[in-house]
Amino acid sequence: MDPNLQYWQSNGQSFLSRLRLWFKILDPSSVLSSQVSCCIMHRSISTVKNFKVVASLIPHKGIKPALFWQFLLQTYCAGFNHANRNATATKDNKTSMKQSILIVGTAAYSTFAGALPQIILKRFRLIGAVAENFSRSLLPIPLSACLAAFSVMVVRSEEADNGIRVFDSNGNAIGLSKAAGSKAIKETALSRAALFGTTAAVPTLLLALLKRAKFVQRNPMIIAPVRHISTAIIFGLMIPVSFSLFPQFGKIKKESLEEAFQSLDSNGELFYHRGL
């Protein structure tokens, strides 16, 4: 059996077990017992340790700063999604060129869309206090979640177009499935939306509560540090939580796959690597 498949099957059956595993994997000071675990930990740390664009998630004053930080965030997200995709589909020069175009296009579109609240505030200053509060506080929450999911779905669209490798319960490769590729993309997009949506929502709700406190009203300078610190903490906590929402090696019923898989002699379930 594939050691990675065996490891995740035995350690990632429930959300809590996956969460404990990811906290352990993402802890640089931890040393896992098996060689397979150490390999997984090394790869995960190397891919996640640069995922620190928290400043991009904090509201900015002005369109140019918003575009700059959104460019950093969305470019990194597109590159992260591409680097951690399931790359088992057939590759050629045409596919590589298409992927490059998708990455650049996704980063460019998401940069502009991510800065939309600041653009609305600066270009339409007479829209009223309610609309201003909506653009400044509420709009970034669904926008962050949607853009995170959008980046995954576009950058990793080749998995649905070309298919990803599926395995039987013994870890033997069976073939390429577009249905499994679509399922992997949807699950990862949902997990990424949860990561960025929650990171945008919790600090906003926290500040809305704190602003009612008399201490904060007498010391408004405390709002900015609280926003920065809470955003960093929530983002850090949500990384392992979002990674744990779905199994790393997902299951898919044979009936949900293409016709070519229906004649296989299996127990009705096959496995696929979801990517990250």
PDB file of C-alpha atoms in Angstrom:
ATOM      1  CA  MET A   1       0.000   0.000   0.000  1.00  0.00           C
ATOM      2  CA  ASP A   2       1.092   3.583  -0.686  1.00  0.00           C
ATOM      3  CA  PRO A   3       2.584   4.720   2.683  1.00  0.00           C
ATOM      4  CA  ASN A   4       1.051   8.192   2.400  1.00  0.00           C
ATOM      5  CA  LEU A   5      -2.401   6.723   1.728  1.00  0.00           C
ATOM      6  CA  GLN A   6      -2.013   4.290   4.605  1.00  0.00           C
ATOM      7  CA  TYR A   7      -0.832   7.062   6.941  1.00  0.00           C
ATOM      8  CA  TRP A   8      -3.712   9.436   6.189  1.00  0.00           C
ATOM      9  CA  GLN A   9      -6.267   6.604   6.284  1.00  0.00           C
ATOM     10  CA  SER A  10      -5.153   5.608   9.773  1.00  0.00           C
ATOM     11  CA  ASN A  11      -4.775   9.151  11.138  1.00  0.00           C
ATOM     12  CA  GLY A  12      -7.370  11.242   9.290  1.00  0.00           C
ATOM     13  CA  GLN A  13     -10.716   9.485   9.625  1.00  0.00           C
ATOM     14  CA  SER A  14     -12.411  12.247  11.632  1.00  0.00           C
ATOM     15  CA  PHE A  15     -12.171  16.032  11.695  1.00  0.00           C
ATOM     16  CA  LEU A  16     -10.635  16.076  15.178  1.00  0.00           C
ATOM     17  CA  SER A  17      -8.012  13.482  14.282  1.00  0.00           C
ATOM     18  CA  ARG A  18      -7.099  15.443  11.146  1.00  0.00           C
ATOM     19  CA  LEU A  19      -6.973  18.658  13.179  1.00  0.00           C
ATOM     20  CA  ARG A  20      -4.604  17.142  15.747  1.00  0.00           C
ATOM     21  CA  LEU A  21      -2.487  15.787  12.925  1.00  0.00           C
ATOM     22  CA  TRP A  22      -2.244  19.156  11.164  1.00  0.00           C
ATOM     23  CA  PHE A  23      -1.361  20.988  14.367  1.00  0.00           C
ATOM     24  CA  LYS A  24       1.392  18.437  14.844  1.00  0.00           C
ATOM     25  CA  ILE A  25       2.550  18.702  11.228  1.00  0.00           C
ATOM     26  CA  LEU A  26       2.610  22.509  11.265  1.00  0.00           C
ATOM     27  CA  ASP A  27       4.580  22.640  14.509  1.00  0.00           C
ATOM     28  CA  PRO A  28       8.249  22.973  13.430  1.00  0.00           C
ATOM     29  CA  SER A  29       9.455  21.792  16.838  1.00  0.00           C
ATOM     30  CA  SER A  30       7.611  18.484  16.634  1.00  0.00           C
ATOM     31  CA  VAL A  31       9.352  15.353  15.473  1.00  0.00           C
ATOM     32  CA  LEU A  32       6.971  12.713  14.201  1.00  0.00           C
ATOM     33  CA  SER A  33       7.756   9.090  14.780  1.00  0.00           C
ATOM     34  CA  SER A  34       7.726   7.563  11.306  1.00  0.00           C
ATOM     35  CA  GLN A  35       9.744   8.439   8.259  1.00  0.00           C
ATOM     36  CA  VAL A  36       6.582   8.979   6.247  1.00  0.00           C
ATOM     37  CA  SER A  37       5.315  11.451   8.836  1.00  0.00           C
ATOM     38  CA  CYS A  38       8.591  13.370   8.761  1.00  0.00           C
ATOM     39  CA  CYS A  39       8.443  13.642   4.987  1.00  0.00           C
ATOM     40  CA  ILE A  40       4.875  14.931   5.146  1.00  0.00           C
ATOM     41  CA  MET A  41       5.787  17.404   7.897  1.00  0.00           C
ATOM     42  CA  HIS A  42       8.779  18.741   5.954  1.00  0.00           C
ATOM     43  CA  ARG A  43       6.720  19.298   2.804  1.00  0.00           C
ATOM     44  CA  SER A  44       3.822  20.885   4.682  1.00  0.00           C
ATOM     45  CA  ILE A  45       6.026  23.284   6.645  1.00  0.00           C
ATOM     46  CA  SER A  46       7.852  24.337   3.497  1.00  0.00           C
ATOM     47  CA  THR A  47       4.590  25.099   1.690  1.00  0.00           C
ATOM     48  CA  VAL A  48       2.776  26.778   4.585  1.00  0.00           C
ATOM     49  CA  LYS A  49       5.527  28.770   6.299  1.00  0.00           C
ATOM     50  CA  ASN A  50       5.376  31.487   3.614  1.00  0.00           C
ATOM     51  CA  PHE A  51       1.575  31.769   3.868  1.00  0.00           C
ATOM     52  CA  LYS A  52       1.965  34.925   6.008  1.00  0.00           C
ATOM     53  CA  VAL A  53       0.289  37.732   4.057  1.00  0.00           C
ATOM     54  CA  VAL A  54      -1.809  38.799   7.000  1.00  0.00           C
ATOM     55  CA  ALA A  55      -1.285  42.471   6.192  1.00  0.00           C
ATOM     56  CA  SER A  56      -3.273  41.974   3.006  1.00  0.00           C
ATOM     57  CA  LEU A  57      -6.335  40.994   5.045  1.00  0.00           C
ATOM     58  CA  ILE A  58      -6.370  44.265   7.016  1.00  0.00           C
ATOM     59  CA  PRO A  59      -8.312  47.294   5.681  1.00  0.00           C
ATOM     60  CA  HIS A  60      -6.093  49.938   4.082  1.00  0.00           C
ATOM     61  CA  LYS A  61      -6.459  53.652   3.567  1.00  0.00           C
ATOM     62  CA  GLY A  62      -6.341  54.435  -0.110  1.00  0.00           C
ATOM     63  CA  ILE A  63      -6.647  52.535  -3.353  1.00  0.00           C
ATOM     64  CA  LYS A  64      -2.929  52.151  -4.080  1.00  0.00           C
ATOM     65  CA  PRO A  65      -2.040  50.460  -0.762  1.00  0.00           C
ATOM     66  CA  ALA A  66      -5.062  48.191  -1.149  1.00  0.00           C
ATOM     67  CA  LEU A  67      -4.025  47.204  -4.683  1.00  0.00           C
ATOM     68  CA  PHE A  68      -0.425  46.602  -3.578  1.00  0.00           C
ATOM     69  CA  TRP A  69      -1.299  44.318  -0.674  1.00  0.00           C
ATOM     70  CA  GLN A  70      -4.019  42.546  -2.638  1.00  0.00           C
ATOM     71  CA  PHE A  71      -1.523  41.922  -5.427  1.00  0.00           C
ATOM     72  CA  LEU A  72       0.853  40.255  -2.957  1.00  0.00           C
ATOM     73  CA  LEU A  73      -1.927  38.188  -1.418  1.00  0.00           C
ATOM     74  CA  GLN A  74      -3.612  37.066  -4.623  1.00  0.00           C
ATOM     75  CA  THR A  75      -0.330  36.321  -6.408  1.00  0.00           C
ATOM     76  CA  TYR A  76       0.825  34.193  -3.503  1.00  0.00           C
ATOM     77  CA  CYS A  77      -2.555  32.422  -3.270  1.00  0.00           C
ATOM     78  CA  ALA A  78      -2.498  31.578  -6.983  1.00  0.00           C
ATOM     79  CA  GLY A  79       1.063  30.279  -6.726  1.00  0.00           C
ATOM     80  CA  PHE A  80       0.253  28.320  -3.553  1.00  0.00           C
ATOM     81  CA  ASN A  81      -2.783  26.712  -5.192  1.00  0.00           C
ATOM     82  CA  HIS A  82      -0.763  25.765  -8.254  1.00  0.00           C
ATOM     83  CA  ALA A  83       2.161  24.355  -6.255  1.00  0.00           C
ATOM     84  CA  ASN A  84      -0.128  22.229  -4.068  1.00  0.00           C
ATOM     85  CA  ARG A  85      -2.476  20.946  -6.752  1.00  0.00           C
ATOM     86  CA  ASN A  86      -2.884  17.307  -7.732  1.00  0.00           C
ATOM     87  CA  ALA A  87      -0.484  17.148 -10.672  1.00  0.00           C
ATOM     88  CA  THR A  88      -1.149  13.581 -11.803  1.00  0.00           C
ATOM     89  CA  ALA A  89      -2.971  14.638 -14.970  1.00  0.00           C
ATOM     90  CA  THR A  90      -1.139  14.436 -18.283  1.00  0.00           C
ATOM     91  CA  LYS A  91       1.174  17.406 -18.812  1.00  0.00           C
ATOM     92  CA  ASP A  92       2.351  19.018 -22.018  1.00  0.00           C
ATOM     93  CA  ASN A  93       3.561  22.425 -23.181  1.00  0.00           C
ATOM     94  CA  LYS A  94       0.039  23.486 -24.094  1.00  0.00           C
ATOM     95  CA  THR A  95      -1.236  22.673 -20.606  1.00  0.00           C
ATOM     96  CA  SER A  96       1.690  24.514 -18.978  1.00  0.00           C
ATOM     97  CA  MET A  97       0.994  27.613 -21.064  1.00  0.00           C
ATOM     98  CA  LYS A  98      -2.689  27.472 -20.147  1.00  0.00           C
ATOM     99  CA  GLN A  99      -1.805  27.184 -16.461  1.00  0.00           C
ATOM    100  CA  SER A 100       0.508  30.209 -16.659  1.00  0.00           C
ATOM    101  CA  ILE A 101      -2.247  32.274 -18.248  1.00  0.00           C
ATOM    102  CA  LEU A 102      -4.754  31.137 -15.617  1.00  0.00           C
ATOM    103  CA  ILE A 103      -2.393  32.031 -12.758  1.00  0.00           C
ATOM    104  CA  VAL A 104      -1.659  35.499 -14.120  1.00  0.00           C
ATOM    105  CA  GLY A 105      -5.309  36.149 -14.965  1.00  0.00           C
ATOM    106  CA  THR A 106      -6.533  34.966 -11.579  1.00  0.00           C
ATOM    107  CA  ALA A 107      -4.014  37.117  -9.709  1.00  0.00           C
ATOM    108  CA  ALA A 108      -4.864  40.198 -11.781  1.00  0.00           C
ATOM    109  CA  TYR A 109      -8.636  39.807 -11.517  1.00  0.00           C
ATOM    110  CA  SER A 110      -8.556  38.957  -7.795  1.00  0.00           C
ATOM    111  CA  THR A 111      -6.271  41.925  -7.064  1.00  0.00           C
ATOM    112  CA  PHE A 112      -8.772  44.374  -8.538  1.00  0.00           C
ATOM    113  CA  ALA A 113     -11.758  42.620  -6.960  1.00  0.00           C
ATOM    114  CA  GLY A 114     -10.043  42.450  -3.563  1.00  0.00           C
ATOM    115  CA  ALA A 115      -9.461  46.215  -3.599  1.00  0.00           C
ATOM    116  CA  LEU A 116     -13.075  46.886  -4.582  1.00  0.00           C
ATOM    117  CA  PRO A 117     -14.178  48.087  -1.096  1.00  0.00           C
ATOM    118  CA  GLN A 118     -11.493  50.795  -1.104  1.00  0.00           C
ATOM    119  CA  ILE A 119     -12.314  51.724  -4.689  1.00  0.00           C
ATOM    120  CA  ILE A 120     -15.983  52.140  -3.764  1.00  0.00           C
ATOM    121  CA  LEU A 121     -15.117  54.246  -0.717  1.00  0.00           C
ATOM    122  CA  LYS A 122     -12.789  56.574  -2.622  1.00  0.00           C
ATOM    123  CA  ARG A 123     -14.731  56.913  -5.859  1.00  0.00           C
ATOM    124  CA  PHE A 124     -18.207  57.201  -4.340  1.00  0.00           C
ATOM    125  CA  ARG A 125     -17.712  59.287  -1.221  1.00  0.00           C
ATOM    126  CA  LEU A 126     -21.311  60.494  -1.078  1.00  0.00           C
ATOM    127  CA  ILE A 127     -22.913  57.076  -0.829  1.00  0.00           C
ATOM    128  CA  GLY A 128     -23.923  57.545   2.806  1.00  0.00           C
ATOM    129  CA  ALA A 129     -22.823  56.256   6.194  1.00  0.00           C
ATOM    130  CA  VAL A 130     -24.647  52.910   5.930  1.00  0.00           C
ATOM    131  CA  ALA A 131     -23.125  52.101   2.548  1.00  0.00           C
ATOM    132  CA  GLU A 132     -19.723  53.215   3.807  1.00  0.00           C
ATOM    133  CA  ASN A 133     -19.905  50.891   6.796  1.00  0.00           C
ATOM    134  CA  PHE A 134     -21.035  48.080   4.523  1.00  0.00           C
ATOM    135  CA  SER A 135     -18.092  48.600   2.146  1.00  0.00           C
ATOM    136  CA  ARG A 136     -15.585  48.946   4.963  1.00  0.00           C
ATOM    137  CA  SER A 137     -16.714  46.206   7.347  1.00  0.00           C
ATOM    138  CA  LEU A 138     -19.147  43.733   5.773  1.00  0.00           C
ATOM    139  CA  LEU A 139     -18.246  43.528   2.092  1.00  0.00           C
ATOM    140  CA  PRO A 140     -14.664  42.263   2.677  1.00  0.00           C
ATOM    141  CA  ILE A 141     -15.973  39.141   4.464  1.00  0.00           C
ATOM    142  CA  PRO A 142     -17.866  37.426   1.603  1.00  0.00           C
ATOM    143  CA  LEU A 143     -15.461  38.969  -0.889  1.00  0.00           C
ATOM    144  CA  SER A 144     -12.429  37.358   0.786  1.00  0.00           C
ATOM    145  CA  ALA A 145     -14.152  33.970   0.921  1.00  0.00           C
ATOM    146  CA  CYS A 146     -15.322  34.119  -2.702  1.00  0.00           C
ATOM    147  CA  LEU A 147     -11.955  35.230  -4.062  1.00  0.00           C
ATOM    148  CA  ALA A 148     -10.155  32.471  -2.158  1.00  0.00           C
ATOM    149  CA  ALA A 149     -12.499  29.848  -3.597  1.00  0.00           C
ATOM    150  CA  PHE A 150     -12.320  31.444  -7.047  1.00  0.00           C
ATOM    151  CA  SER A 151      -8.524  31.229  -7.074  1.00  0.00           C
ATOM    152  CA  VAL A 152      -8.592  27.503  -6.278  1.00  0.00           C
ATOM    153  CA  MET A 153     -11.251  26.703  -8.845  1.00  0.00           C
ATOM    154  CA  VAL A 154      -9.564  28.569 -11.687  1.00  0.00           C
ATOM    155  CA  VAL A 155      -5.907  27.730 -11.008  1.00  0.00           C
ATOM    156  CA  ARG A 156      -6.679  24.050 -10.449  1.00  0.00           C
ATOM    157  CA  SER A 157      -9.263  23.719 -13.236  1.00  0.00           C
ATOM    158  CA  GLU A 158      -6.959  21.324 -15.132  1.00  0.00           C
ATOM    159  CA  GLU A 159      -7.776  18.654 -12.557  1.00  0.00           C
ATOM    160  CA  ALA A 160     -11.425  18.715 -13.648  1.00  0.00           C
ATOM    161  CA  ASP A 161     -10.496  19.004 -17.325  1.00  0.00           C
ATOM    162  CA  ASN A 162      -7.864  16.241 -17.456  1.00  0.00           C
ATOM    163  CA  GLY A 163      -8.694  14.167 -14.383  1.00  0.00           C
ATOM    164  CA  ILE A 164      -6.648  13.066 -11.385  1.00  0.00           C
ATOM    165  CA  ARG A 165      -5.391   9.637 -10.404  1.00  0.00           C
ATOM    166  CA  VAL A 166      -7.649   7.432  -8.295  1.00  0.00           C
ATOM    167  CA  PHE A 167      -6.561   4.469  -6.172  1.00  0.00           C
ATOM    168  CA  ASP A 168      -8.117   1.334  -4.736  1.00  0.00           C
ATOM    169  CA  SER A 169      -7.982   0.510  -1.024  1.00  0.00           C
ATOM    170  CA  ASN A 170      -4.544  -1.081  -1.495  1.00  0.00           C
ATOM    171  CA  GLY A 171      -3.060   2.094  -2.959  1.00  0.00           C
ATOM    172  CA  ASN A 172      -2.937   0.764  -6.528  1.00  0.00           C
ATOM    173  CA  ALA A 173      -3.465   3.415  -9.225  1.00  0.00           C
ATOM    174  CA  ILE A 174      -6.625   2.662 -11.219  1.00  0.00           C
ATOM    175  CA  GLY A 175      -6.770   5.530 -13.712  1.00  0.00           C
ATOM    176  CA  LEU A 176      -7.587   9.216 -14.188  1.00  0.00           C
ATOM    177  CA  SER A 177     -10.993  10.576 -13.210  1.00  0.00           C
ATOM    178  CA  LYS A 178     -12.451  13.989 -14.033  1.00  0.00           C
ATOM    179  CA  ALA A 179     -15.194  13.446 -11.452  1.00  0.00           C
ATOM    180  CA  ALA A 180     -12.610  12.940  -8.710  1.00  0.00           C
ATOM    181  CA  GLY A 181     -10.773  16.041  -9.953  1.00  0.00           C
ATOM    182  CA  SER A 182     -13.945  18.140  -9.686  1.00  0.00           C
ATOM    183  CA  LYS A 183     -14.627  16.836  -6.180  1.00  0.00           C
ATOM    184  CA  ALA A 184     -11.071  17.615  -5.064  1.00  0.00           C
ATOM    185  CA  ILE A 185     -11.346  21.180  -6.400  1.00  0.00           C
ATOM    186  CA  LYS A 186     -14.699  21.832  -4.703  1.00  0.00           C
ATOM    187  CA  GLU A 187     -13.500  20.557  -1.341  1.00  0.00           C
ATOM    188  CA  THR A 188     -10.304  22.603  -1.456  1.00  0.00           C
ATOM    189  CA  ALA A 189     -12.195  25.713  -2.595  1.00  0.00           C
ATOM    190  CA  LEU A 190     -14.598  25.373   0.350  1.00  0.00           C
ATOM    191  CA  SER A 191     -11.726  24.940   2.809  1.00  0.00           C
ATOM    192  CA  ARG A 192      -9.942  28.001   1.435  1.00  0.00           C
ATOM    193  CA  ALA A 193     -13.155  30.050   1.594  1.00  0.00           C
ATOM    194  CA  ALA A 194     -13.519  29.032   5.240  1.00  0.00           C
ATOM    195  CA  LEU A 195      -9.927  30.091   5.936  1.00  0.00           C
ATOM    196  CA  PHE A 196     -10.173  33.590   4.480  1.00  0.00           C
ATOM    197  CA  GLY A 197     -13.846  34.219   5.244  1.00  0.00           C
ATOM    198  CA  THR A 198     -13.404  33.417   8.931  1.00  0.00           C
ATOM    199  CA  THR A 199     -10.169  35.423   9.115  1.00  0.00           C
ATOM    200  CA  ALA A 200     -12.016  38.436   7.736  1.00  0.00           C
ATOM    201  CA  ALA A 201     -15.184  37.957   9.815  1.00  0.00           C
ATOM    202  CA  VAL A 202     -13.954  37.299  13.366  1.00  0.00           C
ATOM    203  CA  PRO A 203     -11.778  40.449  13.806  1.00  0.00           C
ATOM    204  CA  THR A 204     -14.600  42.562  12.373  1.00  0.00           C
ATOM    205  CA  LEU A 205     -17.117  41.115  14.852  1.00  0.00           C
ATOM    206  CA  LEU A 206     -14.616  41.459  17.697  1.00  0.00           C
ATOM    207  CA  LEU A 207     -13.985  45.128  16.929  1.00  0.00           C
ATOM    208  CA  ALA A 208     -17.721  45.810  16.632  1.00  0.00           C
ATOM    209  CA  LEU A 209     -18.131  44.528  20.190  1.00  0.00           C
ATOM    210  CA  LEU A 210     -15.062  46.305  21.546  1.00  0.00           C
ATOM    211  CA  LYS A 211     -16.152  49.664  20.126  1.00  0.00           C
ATOM    212  CA  ARG A 212     -19.113  49.589  22.500  1.00  0.00           C
ATOM    213  CA  ALA A 213     -16.821  49.395  25.511  1.00  0.00           C
ATOM    214  CA  LYS A 214     -16.163  52.698  27.274  1.00  0.00           C
ATOM    215  CA  PHE A 215     -12.474  51.890  27.626  1.00  0.00           C
ATOM    216  CA  VAL A 216     -12.090  51.567  23.867  1.00  0.00           C
ATOM    217  CA  GLN A 217     -14.161  54.686  23.280  1.00  0.00           C
ATOM    218  CA  ARG A 218     -11.766  56.628  25.526  1.00  0.00           C
ATOM    219  CA  ASN A 219      -8.727  55.016  23.837  1.00  0.00           C
ATOM    220  CA  PRO A 220      -9.528  54.604  20.113  1.00  0.00           C
ATOM    221  CA  MET A 221      -5.839  54.059  19.331  1.00  0.00           C
ATOM    222  CA  ILE A 222      -6.190  50.526  20.671  1.00  0.00           C
ATOM    223  CA  ILE A 223      -8.425  49.489  17.762  1.00  0.00           C
ATOM    224  CA  ALA A 224      -5.656  49.151  15.171  1.00  0.00           C
ATOM    225  CA  PRO A 225      -3.369  46.892  17.276  1.00  0.00           C
ATOM    226  CA  VAL A 226      -6.338  44.710  18.251  1.00  0.00           C
ATOM    227  CA  ARG A 227      -7.312  44.317  14.599  1.00  0.00           C
ATOM    228  CA  HIS A 228      -3.774  43.369  13.565  1.00  0.00           C
ATOM    229  CA  ILE A 229      -3.222  40.926  16.417  1.00  0.00           C
ATOM    230  CA  SER A 230      -6.643  39.273  16.154  1.00  0.00           C
ATOM    231  CA  THR A 231      -6.294  38.881  12.382  1.00  0.00           C
ATOM    232  CA  ALA A 232      -2.907  37.199  12.759  1.00  0.00           C
ATOM    233  CA  ILE A 233      -4.159  34.867  15.501  1.00  0.00           C
ATOM    234  CA  ILE A 234      -7.342  33.853  13.677  1.00  0.00           C
ATOM    235  CA  PHE A 235      -5.457  33.310  10.432  1.00  0.00           C
ATOM    236  CA  GLY A 236      -2.883  31.139  12.166  1.00  0.00           C
ATOM    237  CA  LEU A 237      -5.541  29.055  13.907  1.00  0.00           C
ATOM    238  CA  MET A 238      -7.678  28.685  10.805  1.00  0.00           C
ATOM    239  CA  ILE A 239      -4.867  27.237   8.665  1.00  0.00           C
ATOM    240  CA  PRO A 240      -4.933  23.796  10.361  1.00  0.00           C
ATOM    241  CA  VAL A 241      -8.720  24.007  10.805  1.00  0.00           C
ATOM    242  CA  SER A 242      -9.307  24.649   7.095  1.00  0.00           C
ATOM    243  CA  PHE A 243      -6.829  21.945   6.096  1.00  0.00           C
ATOM    244  CA  SER A 244      -8.762  19.516   8.314  1.00  0.00           C
ATOM    245  CA  LEU A 245     -12.253  20.126   6.912  1.00  0.00           C
ATOM    246  CA  PHE A 246     -11.804  17.390   4.318  1.00  0.00           C
ATOM    247  CA  PRO A 247      -9.537  14.307   4.299  1.00  0.00           C
ATOM    248  CA  GLN A 248      -6.229  14.636   2.480  1.00  0.00           C
ATOM    249  CA  PHE A 249      -7.039  11.368   0.731  1.00  0.00           C
ATOM    250  CA  GLY A 250     -10.701  11.679  -0.167  1.00  0.00           C
ATOM    251  CA  LYS A 251     -13.156   8.905  -0.903  1.00  0.00           C
ATOM    252  CA  ILE A 252     -15.445   8.761  -3.897  1.00  0.00           C
ATOM    253  CA  LYS A 253     -18.041   6.135  -4.732  1.00  0.00           C
ATOM    254  CA  LYS A 254     -17.485   4.122  -7.865  1.00  0.00           C
ATOM    255  CA  GLU A 255     -20.988   5.047  -9.028  1.00  0.00           C
ATOM    256  CA  SER A 256     -19.949   8.724  -9.070  1.00  0.00           C
ATOM    257  CA  LEU A 257     -17.048   8.090 -11.446  1.00  0.00           C
ATOM    258  CA  GLU A 258     -16.935   7.768 -15.203  1.00  0.00           C
ATOM    259  CA  GLU A 259     -18.334   4.752 -17.017  1.00  0.00           C
ATOM    260  CA  ALA A 260     -14.851   3.276 -17.485  1.00  0.00           C
ATOM    261  CA  PHE A 261     -14.609   2.644 -13.730  1.00  0.00           C
ATOM    262  CA  GLN A 262     -17.952   0.873 -13.335  1.00  0.00           C
ATOM    263  CA  SER A 263     -16.612  -2.540 -14.353  1.00  0.00           C
ATOM    264  CA  LEU A 264     -13.882  -2.511 -11.684  1.00  0.00           C
ATOM    265  CA  ASP A 265     -13.960  -5.207  -9.048  1.00  0.00           C
ATOM    266  CA  SER A 266     -13.816  -3.035  -5.921  1.00  0.00           C
ATOM    267  CA  ASN A 267     -15.767  -2.512  -2.727  1.00  0.00           C
ATOM    268  CA  GLY A 268     -17.529   0.524  -4.160  1.00  0.00           C
ATOM    269  CA  GLU A 269     -15.082   3.201  -2.961  1.00  0.00           C
ATOM    270  CA  LEU A 270     -11.941   4.607  -4.508  1.00  0.00           C
ATOM    271  CA  PHE A 271      -9.484   7.189  -3.212  1.00  0.00           C
ATOM    272  CA  TYR A 272      -7.913  10.362  -4.597  1.00  0.00           C
ATOM    273  CA  HIS A 273      -5.370  12.871  -3.350  1.00  0.00           C
ATOM    274  CA  ARG A 274      -7.121  16.179  -2.724  1.00  0.00           C
ATOM    275  CA  GLY A 275      -4.067  18.399  -2.787  1.00  0.00           C
ATOM    276  CA  LEU A 276      -3.784  21.281  -0.344  1.00  0.00           C
TER     277      LEU A 276
END
